Amino acid sequence: MDTTPEPKNAAPVTPVPTPPAGDAERLYPEALCKQEAGFVRERRKAADTIKNAANGDTDRETIANATGLACSGGGIRSATFCLGVAQWLAGRGMLEKFDFLSTVSGGGYFGSFLSRLIQRKQGVKEAEETLTDNDSWSIRWLRENGYYLAPNGSADLWTILAQMLRNMVAIHVVLLGVFAVPFLFANALLHSIQGYTWWSKLESHFIPGAKSAWACSPWTVPLALVFVVGMLLPGVLFWFTQLPGNRSSQQAWQTYFTRWLGTGLVLTIGLALMAGMDSLGLWIYTTILRSGGNGAGIAAGFATVYGSAALAFTGVYKFAGKLTKLVSSKKAGLPLMLIMQAGGFVWVLLFWATLATLGQWELWCGQLPSPGILTENRVWYWVAACVSLVVTVALAQVWGFVNLSAHQGYYSSRLRRAYLGAANEMRETEEPSIVRNHKDDDIIWTQHRPDENGGPLHLVNTTVNETISGKSQVEQRDRKGISLTVGPAGLSAGTNHHALWLGSDERMSQIRPIEEPRDKGSFRIFPTPAGAVGTRKVEAMTLGQWMGISGAAFSTGTGANTKLGLSLLLGFANIRLGYWWNSGVVPKERAATRTDPIARQRFSAFISRLLPAPHSLVDELLARFHGPAQQRWYLSDGGHFENTACYELIRRRVRFILCLDCGQDADMAFADIANLTRKARIDLDAEIEFVDGNTAQQELKALETRGWIPQINPALIGRPSEFKPVKNKDGIPAANTGKAHALVARVKYDGRPETGSVIVFLKPSLMDDVPVDIMNYHRANADFPQQSTADQFFDEAQWESYRRLGEHIAGKVLV
């Protein structure tokens, strides 16, 4: 046992808070706790920090006595600030004191580099020597590759543009192919009924007159029928159920007619959109032909429009940081998000107009519409429609297209070369260029064990997007996502679902779901498969892939911030960094999911089986993510759920957390910390309370008797309200008006009065104590150190300013 005497004048030492048995198994099951506790004890021995390894501790006491370093999201800004803090810690031998390293998004860039460096150097002390040498090969590699996305400047930007255009064209071809099939069958049907007298009487209404290009769409006929049968009829029948009779049967019939009405409403809206777009396509087609155009002109015109839209959006993406400031300024008057959502709906309108116009071109064989044209080649139209259906279904089975057409692979490869490459000194002689891969940069996740060399246990946080509940199929209005965290022992999804790693090969990883103390029929994200072995396989991933997914900020699914308009814009422009991960669980294996889906949900399930790749692509565009209800989960930036990376450390109830809070926060509103506080209270029964510097010092001294805890300078600890910067007349924060560099919070669990954990938040902030080069950079760049996360191109001055600021703040706050 630790016999270190209690410091004088310290707050009374409180026992390690142990959660009730039920909560322990629900939040942090015994099997996962035991595995990680064993890893912590072994890593302390490897790091030679025997003082922290009390041999008599239980598994939960070992974890509760642990320390954690949390690196938050914030892109390269966060990664570089975290590097500076780590350099200061390394110079004082403090890195080896941390048992856990929890990372999310940009913090994961640095955390993955640090973990890989410790594993390759085969020890924390060796890694600390590399970090403290500001001229070491690894630090120089990071400094020189701040332009990791485009290291060759304009040459790489042209390559990125070409790749974006190629992939954007590819997804449009797939989408046009899928949505063209109904048009082809509709056109074939129109050809088949052309000769019937009843249709001849209606045909004149569907052909533009000599003085107008407008005409009614044939889709109005089924629209009228569906409106009567799908809406009017169930509405009338519903009121008949109000007549006197058996009350239970009345309720059953009312439910039935209500569902019928809901399905009819969906079909009516769908057919109304089809009729409207078909009429628009006919007008565009007729107008172009009357103006002297032809089919080639139609195709070239729409290709030009799409190409211009792609180039424009690429420019917007490149200068996103400057555009954000311009559009969100008071003079602009409109928020950037509103403009982007409107752009998404405009793009959809353009897509459907293109499809409808090409459909009219195919229907009228490139001629002006007139009665009697649709009389020949009726069999050929049916053959063409059937062949298109077969080809579309065949191509739709190539599921890999969905991930390959996104930019996750490119993004992850560049991150891997920049940050994992910095830990690979073999690059210095074998492959000194960041534009090429090196086989030893990356590693399969289950082989990523820096803790075996004394490093911290690395936890990587991502988000499983879930706008439609996986259990109830009800639309989610709040979080729209759950956390998915991978660690050396296993993975956790949400608050209640866990599994342990059992090994991996290049394609599949084996896991053992952890049984939960619930009824056998309860909903489980990782259900135990049938059979005595009780293991299942999931898609194997590398450290670089998890790092890239954890940083996938720009995507169609963004957790609680998911919006339809924005998803449409990013989807059609193919700004897609998310990843569809194969969980290995077929939906029917899960118990407690909805067993009586309504008709439109059955139809959606049928389409997902018939056209799996396009169905997932359309789900991305429409922001319809079913979370763990489907076999493939749409993963994105961990910051879309929780951006400080403290959530998993609070789940484990570690006693001390040093959080590097680097999320963009120009107004010092502390939105990320507020989100953490809210989720910790709701999910983990943990209350986070902020304290002043003197109280914080006492809390840390009380924890110090249980092992190593850094001390702080109480004069630099402030409350959140004290960080709010003074703004100039243009509304730009004057960052050097801050009064503190850090916040301290105590965490209390299960409603108990004693402090269970203490969190120190280091915040990128400026006071008059910063070095002259940092203040000089701020004067030239007023938004430093809270520059846009969209800016992922750091020059030397910008990179060094963030690194040095992290080192400076760590040295001032930690003593």
PDB file of C-alpha atoms in Angstrom, residues 75-77 79-80 109 139-152 414-415 418-419 434 791-800:
ATOM      1  CA  GLY A  75      -7.640  19.735 -36.216  1.00  0.00           C
ATOM      2  CA  ILE A  76      -3.976  20.547 -36.653  1.00  0.00           C
ATOM      3  CA  ARG A  77      -4.398  23.453 -34.226  1.00  0.00           C
ATOM      4  CA  ALA A  79      -2.456  18.534 -32.525  1.00  0.00           C
ATOM      5  CA  THR A  80       0.241  21.217 -32.432  1.00  0.00           C
ATOM      6  CA  TYR A 109      -3.289  13.227 -34.659  1.00  0.00           C
ATOM      7  CA  ILE A 139       9.785  17.175 -34.482  1.00  0.00           C
ATOM      8  CA  ARG A 140      11.326  18.523 -37.683  1.00  0.00           C
ATOM      9  CA  TRP A 141       9.114  16.177 -39.739  1.00  0.00           C
ATOM     10  CA  LEU A 142       5.998  17.510 -38.006  1.00  0.00           C
ATOM     11  CA  ARG A 143       7.109  21.124 -38.368  1.00  0.00           C
ATOM     12  CA  GLU A 144       7.933  20.757 -42.049  1.00  0.00           C
ATOM     13  CA  ASN A 145       4.658  18.998 -42.886  1.00  0.00           C
ATOM     14  CA  GLY A 146       2.080  21.447 -41.592  1.00  0.00           C
ATOM     15  CA  TYR A 147       0.752  21.336 -45.176  1.00  0.00           C
ATOM     16  CA  TYR A 148       0.146  17.597 -44.858  1.00  0.00           C
ATOM     17  CA  LEU A 149      -2.980  17.699 -47.072  1.00  0.00           C
ATOM     18  CA  ALA A 150      -1.149  19.381 -49.946  1.00  0.00           C
ATOM     19  CA  PRO A 151       2.626  19.266 -49.330  1.00  0.00           C
ATOM     20  CA  ASN A 152       3.412  20.104 -52.969  1.00  0.00           C
ATOM     21  CA  ARG A 414      -2.114  11.976 -45.501  1.00  0.00           C
ATOM     22  CA  LEU A 415      -2.586  11.987 -41.723  1.00  0.00           C
ATOM     23  CA  ALA A 418       2.419  13.153 -41.452  1.00  0.00           C
ATOM     24  CA  TYR A 419       1.868  11.948 -37.880  1.00  0.00           C
ATOM     25  CA  ILE A 434       5.542  12.710 -47.294  1.00  0.00           C
ATOM     26  CA  ASP A 791      -7.693  25.739 -41.726  1.00  0.00           C
ATOM     27  CA  GLN A 792      -5.574  22.589 -42.116  1.00  0.00           C
ATOM     28  CA  PHE A 793      -2.650  24.282 -43.880  1.00  0.00           C
ATOM     29  CA  PHE A 794      -0.145  25.551 -41.288  1.00  0.00           C
ATOM     30  CA  ASP A 795       2.986  27.435 -42.278  1.00  0.00           C
ATOM     31  CA  GLU A 796       6.055  27.477 -40.043  1.00  0.00           C
ATOM     32  CA  ALA A 797       5.104  30.605 -38.069  1.00  0.00           C
ATOM     33  CA  GLN A 798       1.583  29.378 -37.377  1.00  0.00           C
ATOM     34  CA  TRP A 799       2.733  25.885 -36.428  1.00  0.00           C
ATOM     35  CA  GLU A 800       5.470  27.158 -34.100  1.00  0.00           C
TER      36      GLU A 800
END
